[in-house]
Structure formats: C-alpha cells, structure tokens
Coordinates of C-alpha atoms and ligand atoms in Angstrom, one line a residue:
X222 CA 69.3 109.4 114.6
X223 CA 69.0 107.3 118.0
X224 CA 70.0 109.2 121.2
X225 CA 70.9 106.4 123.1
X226 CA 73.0 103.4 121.8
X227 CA 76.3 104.9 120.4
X228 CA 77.4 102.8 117.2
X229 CA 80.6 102.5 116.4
X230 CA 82.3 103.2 112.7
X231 CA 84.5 100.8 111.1
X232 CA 87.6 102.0 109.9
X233 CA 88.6 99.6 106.9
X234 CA 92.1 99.6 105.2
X235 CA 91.4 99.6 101.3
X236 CA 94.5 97.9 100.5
X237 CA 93.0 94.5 102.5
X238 CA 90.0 95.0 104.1
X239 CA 91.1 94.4 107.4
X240 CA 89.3 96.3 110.2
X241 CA 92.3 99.2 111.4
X242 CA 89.7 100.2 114.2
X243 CA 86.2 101.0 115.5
X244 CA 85.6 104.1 116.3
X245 CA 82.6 105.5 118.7
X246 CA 80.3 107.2 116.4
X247 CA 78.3 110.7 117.6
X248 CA 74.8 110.2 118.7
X249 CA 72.3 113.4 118.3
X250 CA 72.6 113.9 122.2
X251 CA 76.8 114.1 121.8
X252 CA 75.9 116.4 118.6
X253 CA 74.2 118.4 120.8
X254 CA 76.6 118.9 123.7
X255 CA 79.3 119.8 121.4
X256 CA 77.2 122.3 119.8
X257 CA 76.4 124.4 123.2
X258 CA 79.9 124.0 123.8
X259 CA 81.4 125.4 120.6
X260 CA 78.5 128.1 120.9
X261 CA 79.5 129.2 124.3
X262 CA 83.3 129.1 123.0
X263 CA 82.7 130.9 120.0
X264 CA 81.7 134.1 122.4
X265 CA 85.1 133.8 123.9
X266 CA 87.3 133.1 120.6
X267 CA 85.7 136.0 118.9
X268 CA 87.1 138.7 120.9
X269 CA 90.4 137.6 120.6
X270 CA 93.1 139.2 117.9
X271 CA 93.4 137.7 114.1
X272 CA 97.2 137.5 115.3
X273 CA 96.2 135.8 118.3
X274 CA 94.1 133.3 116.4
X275 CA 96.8 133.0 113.7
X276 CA 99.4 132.0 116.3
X277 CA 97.5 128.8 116.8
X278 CA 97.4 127.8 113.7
X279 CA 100.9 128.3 113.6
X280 CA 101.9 126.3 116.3
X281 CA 99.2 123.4 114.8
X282 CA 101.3 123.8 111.4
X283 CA 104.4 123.2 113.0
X284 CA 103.3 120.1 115.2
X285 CA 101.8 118.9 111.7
X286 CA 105.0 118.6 110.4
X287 CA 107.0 117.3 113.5
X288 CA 104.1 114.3 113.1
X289 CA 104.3 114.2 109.1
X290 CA 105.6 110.3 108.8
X291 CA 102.6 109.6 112.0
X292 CA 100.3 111.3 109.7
X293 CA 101.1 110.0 106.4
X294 CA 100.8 106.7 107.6
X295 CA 97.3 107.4 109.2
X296 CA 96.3 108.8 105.9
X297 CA 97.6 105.9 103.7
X298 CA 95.9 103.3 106.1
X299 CA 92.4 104.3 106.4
X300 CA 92.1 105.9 102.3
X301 CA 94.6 104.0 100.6
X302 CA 96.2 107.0 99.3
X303 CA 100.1 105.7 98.4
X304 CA 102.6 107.1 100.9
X305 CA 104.2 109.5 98.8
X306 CA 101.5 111.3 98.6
X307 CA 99.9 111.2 101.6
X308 CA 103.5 112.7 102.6
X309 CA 103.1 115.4 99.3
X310 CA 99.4 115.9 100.5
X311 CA 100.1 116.9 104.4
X312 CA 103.4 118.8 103.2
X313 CA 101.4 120.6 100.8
X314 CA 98.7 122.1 102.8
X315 CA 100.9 124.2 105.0
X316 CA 100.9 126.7 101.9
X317 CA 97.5 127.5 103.8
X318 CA 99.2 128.5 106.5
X319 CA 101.4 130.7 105.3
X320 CA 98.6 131.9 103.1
X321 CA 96.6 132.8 106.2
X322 CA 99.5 134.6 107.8
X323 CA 100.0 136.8 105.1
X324 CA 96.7 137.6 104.1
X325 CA 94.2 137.3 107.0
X326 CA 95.0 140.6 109.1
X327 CA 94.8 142.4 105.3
X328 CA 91.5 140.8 104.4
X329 CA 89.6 140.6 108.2
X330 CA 90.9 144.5 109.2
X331 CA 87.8 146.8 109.6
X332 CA 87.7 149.6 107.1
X333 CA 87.0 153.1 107.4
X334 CA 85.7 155.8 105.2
X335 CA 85.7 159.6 106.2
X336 CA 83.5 162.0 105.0
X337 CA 83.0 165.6 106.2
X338 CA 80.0 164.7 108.4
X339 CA 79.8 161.0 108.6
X340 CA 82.0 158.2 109.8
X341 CA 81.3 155.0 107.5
X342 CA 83.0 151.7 108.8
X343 CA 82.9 148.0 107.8
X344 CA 83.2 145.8 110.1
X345 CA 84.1 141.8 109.4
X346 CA 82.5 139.5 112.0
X347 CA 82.5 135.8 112.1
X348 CA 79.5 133.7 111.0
X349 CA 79.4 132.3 114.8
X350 CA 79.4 128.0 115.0
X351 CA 79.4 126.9 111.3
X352 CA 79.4 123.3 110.5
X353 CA 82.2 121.4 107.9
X354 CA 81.3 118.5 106.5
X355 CA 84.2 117.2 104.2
X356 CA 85.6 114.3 101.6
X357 CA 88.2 111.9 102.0
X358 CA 90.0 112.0 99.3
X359 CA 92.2 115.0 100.1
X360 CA 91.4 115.4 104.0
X361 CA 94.2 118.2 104.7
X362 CA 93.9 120.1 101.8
X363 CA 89.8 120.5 101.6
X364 CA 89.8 120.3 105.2
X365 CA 92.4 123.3 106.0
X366 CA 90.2 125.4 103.3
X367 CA 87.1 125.1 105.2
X368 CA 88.1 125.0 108.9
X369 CA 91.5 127.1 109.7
X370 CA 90.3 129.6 107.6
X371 CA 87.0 129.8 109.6
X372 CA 89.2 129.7 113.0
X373 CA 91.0 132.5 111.8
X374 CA 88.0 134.5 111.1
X375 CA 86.7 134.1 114.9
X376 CA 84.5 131.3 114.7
X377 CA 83.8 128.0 116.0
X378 CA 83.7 124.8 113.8
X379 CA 82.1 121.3 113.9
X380 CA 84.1 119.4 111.6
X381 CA 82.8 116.3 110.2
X382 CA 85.5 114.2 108.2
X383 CA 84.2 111.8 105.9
X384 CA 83.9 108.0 107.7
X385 CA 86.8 107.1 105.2
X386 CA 89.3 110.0 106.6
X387 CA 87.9 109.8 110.7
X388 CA 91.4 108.9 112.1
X389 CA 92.6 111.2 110.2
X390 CA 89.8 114.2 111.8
X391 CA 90.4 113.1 115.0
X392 CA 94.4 113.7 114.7
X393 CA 94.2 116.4 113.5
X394 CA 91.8 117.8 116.0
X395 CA 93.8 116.4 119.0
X396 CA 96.9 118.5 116.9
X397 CA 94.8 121.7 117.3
X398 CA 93.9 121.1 121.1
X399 CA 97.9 120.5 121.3
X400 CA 98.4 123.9 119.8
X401 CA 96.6 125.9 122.2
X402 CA 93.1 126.1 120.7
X403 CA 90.3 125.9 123.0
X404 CA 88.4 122.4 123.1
X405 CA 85.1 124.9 122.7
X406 CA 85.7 126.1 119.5
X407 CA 86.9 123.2 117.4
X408 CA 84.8 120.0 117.7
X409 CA 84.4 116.7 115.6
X410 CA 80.9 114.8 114.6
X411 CA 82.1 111.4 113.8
X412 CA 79.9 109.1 111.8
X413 CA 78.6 108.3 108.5
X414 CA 76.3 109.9 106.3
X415 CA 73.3 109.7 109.3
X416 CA 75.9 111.8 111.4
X417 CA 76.1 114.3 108.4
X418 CA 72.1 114.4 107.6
X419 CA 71.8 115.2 111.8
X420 CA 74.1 118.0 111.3
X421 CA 71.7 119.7 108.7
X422 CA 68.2 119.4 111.4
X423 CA 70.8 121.7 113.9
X424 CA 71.1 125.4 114.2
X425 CA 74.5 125.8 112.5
X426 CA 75.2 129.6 111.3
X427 CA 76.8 128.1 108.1
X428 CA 77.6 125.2 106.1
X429 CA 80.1 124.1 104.2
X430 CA 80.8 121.0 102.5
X431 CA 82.9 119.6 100.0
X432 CA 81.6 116.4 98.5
X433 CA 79.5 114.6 95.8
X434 CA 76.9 117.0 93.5
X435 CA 74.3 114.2 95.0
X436 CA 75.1 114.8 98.6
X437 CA 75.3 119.0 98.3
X438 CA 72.2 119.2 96.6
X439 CA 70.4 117.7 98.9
X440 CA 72.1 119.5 101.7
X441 CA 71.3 123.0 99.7
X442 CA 67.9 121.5 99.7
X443 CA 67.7 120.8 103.1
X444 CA 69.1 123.9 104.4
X445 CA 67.0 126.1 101.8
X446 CA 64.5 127.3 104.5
X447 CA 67.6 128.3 106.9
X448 CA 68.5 131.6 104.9
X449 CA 71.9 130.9 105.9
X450 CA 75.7 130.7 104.2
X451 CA 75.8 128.0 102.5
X452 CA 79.2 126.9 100.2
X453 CA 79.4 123.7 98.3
X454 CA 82.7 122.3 96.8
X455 CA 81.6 119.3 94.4
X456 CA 83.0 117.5 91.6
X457 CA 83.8 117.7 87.8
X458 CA 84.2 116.5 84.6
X459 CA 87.6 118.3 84.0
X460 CA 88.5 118.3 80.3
X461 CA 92.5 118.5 78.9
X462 CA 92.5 119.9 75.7
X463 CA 96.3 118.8 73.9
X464 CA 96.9 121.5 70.8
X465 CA 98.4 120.1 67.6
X466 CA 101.3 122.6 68.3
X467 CA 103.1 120.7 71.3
X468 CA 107.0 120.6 71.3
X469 CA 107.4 117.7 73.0
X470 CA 104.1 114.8 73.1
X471 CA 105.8 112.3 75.3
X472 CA 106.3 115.2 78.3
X473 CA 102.9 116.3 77.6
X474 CA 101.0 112.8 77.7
X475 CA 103.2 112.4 80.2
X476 CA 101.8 115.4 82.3
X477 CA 98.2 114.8 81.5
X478 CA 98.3 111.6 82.6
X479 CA 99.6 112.5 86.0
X480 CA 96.7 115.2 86.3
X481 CA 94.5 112.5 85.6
X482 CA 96.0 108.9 87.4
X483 CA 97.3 111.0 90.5
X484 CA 96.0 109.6 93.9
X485 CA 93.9 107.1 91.4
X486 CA 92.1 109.6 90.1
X487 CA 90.4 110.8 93.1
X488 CA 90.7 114.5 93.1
X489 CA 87.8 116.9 92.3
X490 CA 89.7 118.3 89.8
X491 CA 91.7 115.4 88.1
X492 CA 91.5 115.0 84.7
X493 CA 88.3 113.2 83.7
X494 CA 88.5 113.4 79.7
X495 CA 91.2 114.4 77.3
X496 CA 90.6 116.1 73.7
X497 CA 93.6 115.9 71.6
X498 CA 94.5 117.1 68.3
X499 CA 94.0 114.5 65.4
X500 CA 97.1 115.0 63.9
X501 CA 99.1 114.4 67.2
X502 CA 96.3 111.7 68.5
X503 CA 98.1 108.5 67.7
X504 CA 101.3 109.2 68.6
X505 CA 100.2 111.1 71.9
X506 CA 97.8 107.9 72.9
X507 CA 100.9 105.8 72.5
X508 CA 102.6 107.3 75.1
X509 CA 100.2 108.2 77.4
X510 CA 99.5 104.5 77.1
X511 CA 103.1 103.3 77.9
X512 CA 103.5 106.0 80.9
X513 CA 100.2 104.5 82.3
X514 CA 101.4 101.3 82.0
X515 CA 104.5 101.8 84.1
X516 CA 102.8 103.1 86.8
X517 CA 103.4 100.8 89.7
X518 CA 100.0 99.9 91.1
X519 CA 100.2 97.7 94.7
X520 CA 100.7 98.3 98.5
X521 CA 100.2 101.7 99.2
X522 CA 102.6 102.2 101.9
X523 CA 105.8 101.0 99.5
X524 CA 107.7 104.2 98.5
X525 CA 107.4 103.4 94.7
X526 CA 103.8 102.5 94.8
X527 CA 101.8 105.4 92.1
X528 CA 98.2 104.0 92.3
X529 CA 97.1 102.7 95.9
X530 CA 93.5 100.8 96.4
X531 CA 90.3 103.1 95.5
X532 CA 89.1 104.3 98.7
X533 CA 85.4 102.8 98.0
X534 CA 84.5 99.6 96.9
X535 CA 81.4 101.2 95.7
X536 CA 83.0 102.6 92.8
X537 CA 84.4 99.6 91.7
X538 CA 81.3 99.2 90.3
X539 CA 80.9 102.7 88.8
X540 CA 84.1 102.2 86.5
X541 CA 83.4 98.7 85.6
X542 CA 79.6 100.2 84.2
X543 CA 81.9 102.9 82.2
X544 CA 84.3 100.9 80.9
X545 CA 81.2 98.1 79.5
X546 CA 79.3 100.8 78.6
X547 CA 81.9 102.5 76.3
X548 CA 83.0 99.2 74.7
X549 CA 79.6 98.8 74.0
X550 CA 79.2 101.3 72.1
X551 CA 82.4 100.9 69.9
X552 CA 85.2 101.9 72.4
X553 CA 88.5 100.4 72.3
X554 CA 90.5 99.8 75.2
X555 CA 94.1 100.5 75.5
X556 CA 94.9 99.0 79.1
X557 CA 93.3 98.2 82.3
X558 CA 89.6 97.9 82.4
X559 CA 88.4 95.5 85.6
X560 CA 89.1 95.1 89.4
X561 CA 92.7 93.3 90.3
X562 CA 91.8 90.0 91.9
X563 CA 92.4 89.8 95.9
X564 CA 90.6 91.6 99.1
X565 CA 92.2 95.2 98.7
X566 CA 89.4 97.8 96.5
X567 CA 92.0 97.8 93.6
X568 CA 91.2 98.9 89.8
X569 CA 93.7 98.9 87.0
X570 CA 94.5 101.9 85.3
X571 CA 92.4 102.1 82.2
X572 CA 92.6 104.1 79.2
X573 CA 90.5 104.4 76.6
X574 CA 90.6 105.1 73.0
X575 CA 87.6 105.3 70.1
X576 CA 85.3 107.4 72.6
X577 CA 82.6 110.0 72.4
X578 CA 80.1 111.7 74.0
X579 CA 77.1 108.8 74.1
X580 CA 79.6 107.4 76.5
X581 CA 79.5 107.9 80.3
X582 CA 83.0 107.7 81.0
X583 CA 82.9 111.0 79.0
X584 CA 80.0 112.7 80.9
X585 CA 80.0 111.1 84.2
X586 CA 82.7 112.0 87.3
X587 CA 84.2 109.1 87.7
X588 CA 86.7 109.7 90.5
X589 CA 89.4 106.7 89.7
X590 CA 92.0 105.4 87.3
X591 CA 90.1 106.0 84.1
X592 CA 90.4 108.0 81.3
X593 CA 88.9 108.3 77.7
X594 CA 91.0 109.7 75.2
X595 CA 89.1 111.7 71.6
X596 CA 90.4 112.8 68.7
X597 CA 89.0 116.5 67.6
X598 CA 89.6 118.3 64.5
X599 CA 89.8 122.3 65.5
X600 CA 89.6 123.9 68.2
X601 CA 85.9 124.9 68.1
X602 CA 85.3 121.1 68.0
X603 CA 87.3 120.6 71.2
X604 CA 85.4 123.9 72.9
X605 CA 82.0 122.3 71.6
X606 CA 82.9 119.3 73.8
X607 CA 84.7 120.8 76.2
X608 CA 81.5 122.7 77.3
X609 CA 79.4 119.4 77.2
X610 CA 79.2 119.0 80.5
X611 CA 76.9 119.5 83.8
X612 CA 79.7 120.3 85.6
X613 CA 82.1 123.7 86.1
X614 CA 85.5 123.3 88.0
X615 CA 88.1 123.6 85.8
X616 CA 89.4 123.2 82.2
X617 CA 92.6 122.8 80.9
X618 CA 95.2 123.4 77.3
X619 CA 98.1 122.4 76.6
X620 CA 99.9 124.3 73.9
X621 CA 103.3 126.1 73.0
X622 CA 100.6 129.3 72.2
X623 CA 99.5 131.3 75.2
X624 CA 96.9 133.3 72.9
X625 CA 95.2 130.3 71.6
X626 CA 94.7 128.7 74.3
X627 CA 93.4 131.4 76.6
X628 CA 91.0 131.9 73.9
X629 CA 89.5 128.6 74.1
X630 CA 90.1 129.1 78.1
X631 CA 88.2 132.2 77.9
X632 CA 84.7 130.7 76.8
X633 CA 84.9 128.1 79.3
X634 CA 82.2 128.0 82.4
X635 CA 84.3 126.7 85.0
X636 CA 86.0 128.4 88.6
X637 CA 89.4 127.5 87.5
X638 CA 91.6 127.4 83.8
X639 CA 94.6 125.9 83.2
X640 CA 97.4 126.7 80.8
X641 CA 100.2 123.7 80.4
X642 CA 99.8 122.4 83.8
X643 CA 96.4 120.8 85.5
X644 CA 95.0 119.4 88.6
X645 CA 96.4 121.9 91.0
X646 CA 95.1 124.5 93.6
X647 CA 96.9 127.5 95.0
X648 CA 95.9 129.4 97.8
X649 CA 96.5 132.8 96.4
X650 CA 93.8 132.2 93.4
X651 CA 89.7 131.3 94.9
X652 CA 89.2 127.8 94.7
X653 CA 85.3 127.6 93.3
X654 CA 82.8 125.8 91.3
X655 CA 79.7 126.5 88.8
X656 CA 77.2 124.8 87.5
X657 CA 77.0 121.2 89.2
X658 CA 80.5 121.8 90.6
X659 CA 79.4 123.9 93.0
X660 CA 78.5 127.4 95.0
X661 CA 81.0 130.3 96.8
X662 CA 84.9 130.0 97.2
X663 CA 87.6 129.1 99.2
X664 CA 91.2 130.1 99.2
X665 CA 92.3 133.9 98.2
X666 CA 90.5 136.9 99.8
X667 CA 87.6 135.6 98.2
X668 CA 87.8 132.4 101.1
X669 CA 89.2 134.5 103.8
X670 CA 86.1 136.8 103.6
X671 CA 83.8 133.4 102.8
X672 CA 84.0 132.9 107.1
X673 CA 82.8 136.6 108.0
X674 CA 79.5 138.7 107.4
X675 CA 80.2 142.4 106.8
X676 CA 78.5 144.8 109.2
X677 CA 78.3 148.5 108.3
X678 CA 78.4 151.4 110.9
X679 CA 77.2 154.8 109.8
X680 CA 77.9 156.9 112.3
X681 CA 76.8 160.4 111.9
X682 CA 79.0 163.2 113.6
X683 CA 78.0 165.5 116.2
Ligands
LIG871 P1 80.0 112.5 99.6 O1 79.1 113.4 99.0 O2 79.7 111.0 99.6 O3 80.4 112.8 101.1 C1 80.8 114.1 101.5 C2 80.5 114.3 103.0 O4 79.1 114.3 103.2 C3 81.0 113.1 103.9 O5 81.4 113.6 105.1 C4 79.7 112.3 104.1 O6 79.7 111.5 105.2 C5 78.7 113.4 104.2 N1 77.3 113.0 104.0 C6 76.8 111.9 103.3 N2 75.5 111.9 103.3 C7 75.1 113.1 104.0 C8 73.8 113.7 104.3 N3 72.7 113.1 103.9 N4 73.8 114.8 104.9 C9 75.0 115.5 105.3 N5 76.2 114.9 105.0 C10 76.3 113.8 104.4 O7 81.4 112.7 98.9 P2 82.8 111.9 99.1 O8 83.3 112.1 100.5 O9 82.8 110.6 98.5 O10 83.8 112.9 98.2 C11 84.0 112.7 96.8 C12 83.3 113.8 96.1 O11 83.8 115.0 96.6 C13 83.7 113.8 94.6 O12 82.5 114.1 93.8 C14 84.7 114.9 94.5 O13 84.8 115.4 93.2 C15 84.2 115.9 95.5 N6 85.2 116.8 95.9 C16 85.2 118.1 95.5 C17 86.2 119.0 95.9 C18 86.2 120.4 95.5 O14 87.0 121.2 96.0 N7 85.3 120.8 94.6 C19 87.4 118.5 96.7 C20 87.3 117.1 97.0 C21 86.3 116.3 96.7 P3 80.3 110.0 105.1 O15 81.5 110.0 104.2 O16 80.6 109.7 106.5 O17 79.3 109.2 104.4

C-alpha cells in the first residue's frame, strides 16, 4: 500500500448510487502513527479499573441513544438497510452494554486459590493493541462484540469498518472520544480491502474479524506464522427445519420467513434453506409465498419499507447465478427471481420451490432475499440435509415438540440451535462458529475472556 498519496473511499448510497461522500482513506504511514499511538495508550488504559473502563462505555451507550434517529439515518444511507431497522439494529445493541456491566467485573476479577504453603492466583490481562476488522451488514451489533468488549478488558483497538459501513465507524468513534475514552486507545483504519490486507503485515497482538469464509481464511493464513489470537466470525448456510406437528403454518411460515428476508437477507445467520415436512409443504409454501409477497420492497428510509437495496452490487450477480442455476436444474420459482430495474442495487424477494441439493442456492451463502424451500420425508432425511453443509453457525426447528426437536438439534455441528425462533443473538449465550463459519466466540463469558490472556502466579510462602 502507497505511503504517500492518500485515496479517498467513496461512500455510495445503494438505494441510487449517488456518491453520499468521499472519505480520506489510511495510508500505511497513518496506519502506522495510529498504531504507536494506541500502543503507547494501551499502557495507560490498562491500569485503570474494569469499572472505570465500564463507565465509558456507559456514557458512549447513552450518547448512542440521544443520536439514535442521526444514527439510523447514517446507517440506512451508506448500507441500504430500511430505517426500521437500522433504528431496531442500534437500539438493540445496547443489550451489550448492559451485558458488559453485569458481567465484566465477574469474568475479568483475578482469582485466588489457597493452599497451606502456596498462594496460586490467575490473573486476566489484556491482549495489548488488537486489530477489528468488521462487516457491514450489522455494523453495531458485530462491531460492539469485538471492540467494547476488548475496551473493557484493558486494551486498545484499531477498528476497521467495512468501506460499506465507514460513516458509520467514524461516528461511532467520534461517540466514544465524546464519552471520555482516550483518542490513544480507540483508533479507525479507513479504507477498503488494501487497508484491511495492510493491517495483517503490522504487529497487532490479536485479530479479529467478522466477514466472508474467503476473506478469514486468508487472513488465518496470513497471520499463521504470528502465533497470535486469532477469532473469525464468518458466514452460514443456516437451515430451518418446519416439523409436520405445527399448530399454526401460516405463523410459522410467517416466522421463518422473517429469519430469512430480514435486512434482505444479509445476516450471518439468516435463514439460508428451509426443510419442511411433506405433509405440511404445500400449504406452508403457500403462505410463506403470500407473506413474501407483501413485503414492501423500495426506499429504505420510508417507515414501511421491509427490504431496502442489497448493500453490494456484486451480489446481484451471485443470486441471479442461483436462481438460473436452480431452474436449470428443474426448480420452480414461486416469486422474485431478477434485479428491479433503476440505479438503486435492488433484488426481489425470491422463493423457490422444487429444490435440492445439486443446487447452489442450497449450498452456497447467499446473503440476500432468496430462499429455497424442500420437501423431506422424516426427520433423519431433514438431519441428512441439514448437515450437508461446509458451514457451522446455527440450525433451527420448528415444532410443537421440545424433545423431538432437540434431538435433531442435538446432532447438529453448528455454535448456535434454535428451537421455534431463528436468526437471533443474545449476549448471555457465546456467539461462535465451526467448520467454515468460523473460530473462537464472542458474547457470554466465553467473549468477555476472548480479550484477555490468563497469567498464573505461584507464589510459594515463606
Ligand atoms: P468481507 O470478507 O468481504 O469483508 C470483511 C472485512 O474484511 C471488511 O472490513 C473488508 O474490507 C475486510 N477485508 C477485505 N479484504 C481483506 C484482506 N485481504 N485483508 C484484511 N481485510 C480484508 O465480508 P463482508 O463485509 O462482505 O461481510 C459479509 C460476510 O460476513 C458474510 O459472509 C456474513 O455471513 C459474514 N458475517 C458473519 C457474522 C458472524 O457473526 N458470524 C456476522 C456478520 C457477517 P472492505 O469491506 O473495506 O473491503
């Protein structure tokens, strides 16, 4: 990456393509710069209290929320995510907060073992500077995971947003300054993917990213030789099992497709593919069908907009390759299926019938308003399928029988399970991939402890 000239990133609205702003990108010098600061900082913001810390991030919560509507609208304009949920999105990430304040002290407080002629201790001390290199589609949320936790835990952070959410990084940094927290131990590395690759040649003493499978393996590549934390948050494949025993199919198709048309299908853990009982498969499709077809699609900043632009063209052409490929090959489709004319990066909402697993739509992520819909015949044949898959975040049933479906939960290789609800995090339970989904955790102790190495004292009495 050049030293010298300093580019500047475009920040394009994808509901029209105009330019919102251009934004001075880092150059490997500013990287630089930012990284003695933030290692001189960290020295400081280490020594200070887990309450003292905490109080920061308090205060930042509470001017978070003053600025919601500011925030919201920032959000919408530069990812296209509808209003509504940008609002939902920023609201909804203060349960980190409160998270933090009751569970940091607990999970960061040394520990102490006596024993007639020893004193054993753990102690928890921060990583030092550790780098954050983040998504777009849920800025606060994956964002607040990474870097207030790390904060908390007495170290500094270079936070990189994605080049789709950098208004959004640069907010909420100027938020955090506002709050009290020391320029030198929360900086930003704006710029594209360049800025993210010069981030990996520096002498971070962690990573952790939340993106593609494509872009963390390379970065677990690159960072092999390091010996250093590494966490990666990635994406999925997320199946929805729908049991022939459901009371009510309209609420449930309703529900699934929520989990999987929600912020146009560009959550790591949407619903990507949905297994449903033969018996109940016509009848379920035929809602899920109707519900999806009364979603509003349009401006994302009108209140009663549901599905806002895609964020990237680029996958325009990623969903247009799956929806071909699985008609191909004998699928039917319900609604939806190609780009909506005009500037903005819109896709309808499509849906899917007649498919199987030749098809990519069924194997591959693919993070926007698409969804395949199969019939299966028992429960092992929904499992079977199920576990067809690369990928490991989460899984979900729906069913009026908790036993059943925790049995078919039970044998699946993901971080997360879901019974009768989907596509949802909480801070209290670790947030975590396998497989192609990814390494380590967030959220719960599990995520409080991810930003802190253990040190043991053995200390032998006189
Ligand atoms: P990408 O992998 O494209 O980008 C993620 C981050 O990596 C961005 O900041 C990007 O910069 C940066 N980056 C790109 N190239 C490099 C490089 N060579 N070295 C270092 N950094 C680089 O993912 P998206 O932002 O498109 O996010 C979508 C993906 O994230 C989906 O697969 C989704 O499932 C997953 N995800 C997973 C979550 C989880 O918790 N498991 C949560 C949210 C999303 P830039 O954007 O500027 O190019």
């Amino acid at each position: 990456m050049s030293n010298q000239s300093i580019k500047f990133l475009k920040v394009i609205n994808p509901a029209n393509a105009n330019i919102v702003d251009e934004i001075p990108m880092d150059t490997a010098s500013s990287l630089a710069s930012k990284f003695t600061l933030l290692e001189s900082g960290q020295a400081q913001w280490r020594q200070k209290s887990v309450a003292e810390r905490l109080a920061i991030i308090q205060r930042f919560g509470e001017i978070v929320k003053t600025n919601l509507e500011v925030l919201a609208e920032i959000l919408t304009t530069e990812t296209g995510k509808p209003l509504q949920q940008s609002r939902n999105e920023i609201r909804g990430a203060q349960n980190r907060i409160v998270h933090l304040t009751a569970y940091a002290e607990k999970w960061l407080a040394t520990e102490t073992f006596d024993t007639p002629s020893m004193i054993e201790t753990i102690k928890y001390e921060p990583l030092g500077v550790i780098a954050n290199i983040s998504a777009w589609n849920f800025p606060y949320n994956v964002g607040y995971n990474v870097f207030l936790y790390a904060l908390v835990a007495g170290n500094a952070v270079m936070y990189k947003p994605s080049e789709y959410a950098s208004l959004t990084g640069l907010k909420m940094a100027a938020y955090l300054y506002e709050a009290g927290l020391p320029e030198s131990v929360f900086q930003t590395a704006i710029g594209d993917g360049e800025v993210g690759q010069a981030l990996l040649d520096m002498d971070f003493n962690g990573y952790f990213f939340t993106g593609s499978h494509k872009t963390g393996q390379h970065i677990a590549q690159s960072l092999a030789s390091k010996l250093i934390p590494v966490q990666l948050e990635l994406g999925g494949k997320d199946p929805l099992y729908v049991m022939d025993d459901i009371q009510d199919i309209r609420q449930a198709a309703i529900n699934a497709a929520e989990g999987a048309f929600y912020n146009a299908g560009q959550s790591c853990c949407a619903v990507e593919r949905i297994y449903v009982s033969s018996s109940i498969y016509d009848e379920f499709l035929s809602h899920f069908v109707e519900e999806v077809k009364s979603y509003k699609v349009g401006n994302p900043m009108s209140a009663d907009t549901f599905i806002g632009p895609l964020t990237r063209s680029a996958q325009i052409e990623v969903l247009e390759a799956q929806v071909k490929d699985a008609l191909d090959k004998g699928g039917q489709l319900e609604c939806g299926g190609k780009k909506l004319p005009g500037l903005g990066h819109y896709f309808a909402p499509t849906v899917l019938s007649a498919v199987n697993h030749s098809m990519s739509v069924m194997m591959e992520e693919s993070f926007g308003p698409i969804i395949g819909i199969q019939a299966v015949d028992s429960d092992e044949e929904a499992i079977g399928y199920m576990k067809d898959t690369v990928y490991g975040l989460t899984a979900a049933v729906f069913s009026q029988d908790k036993e059943r479906a925790i049995d078919v939960l039970e044998s699946m290789n993901t971080g997360t399970v879901y019974w009768n609800c989907c596509d949802r995090v909480s801070p209290n339970l670790p947030w975590s991939g396998r497989k192609n989904s990814g390494l380590g955790s967030t959220l719960s102790s599990q995520g409080i402890r991810a930003f802190v190495q253990p040190k043991a004292y053995q200390l032998r009495l006189p």
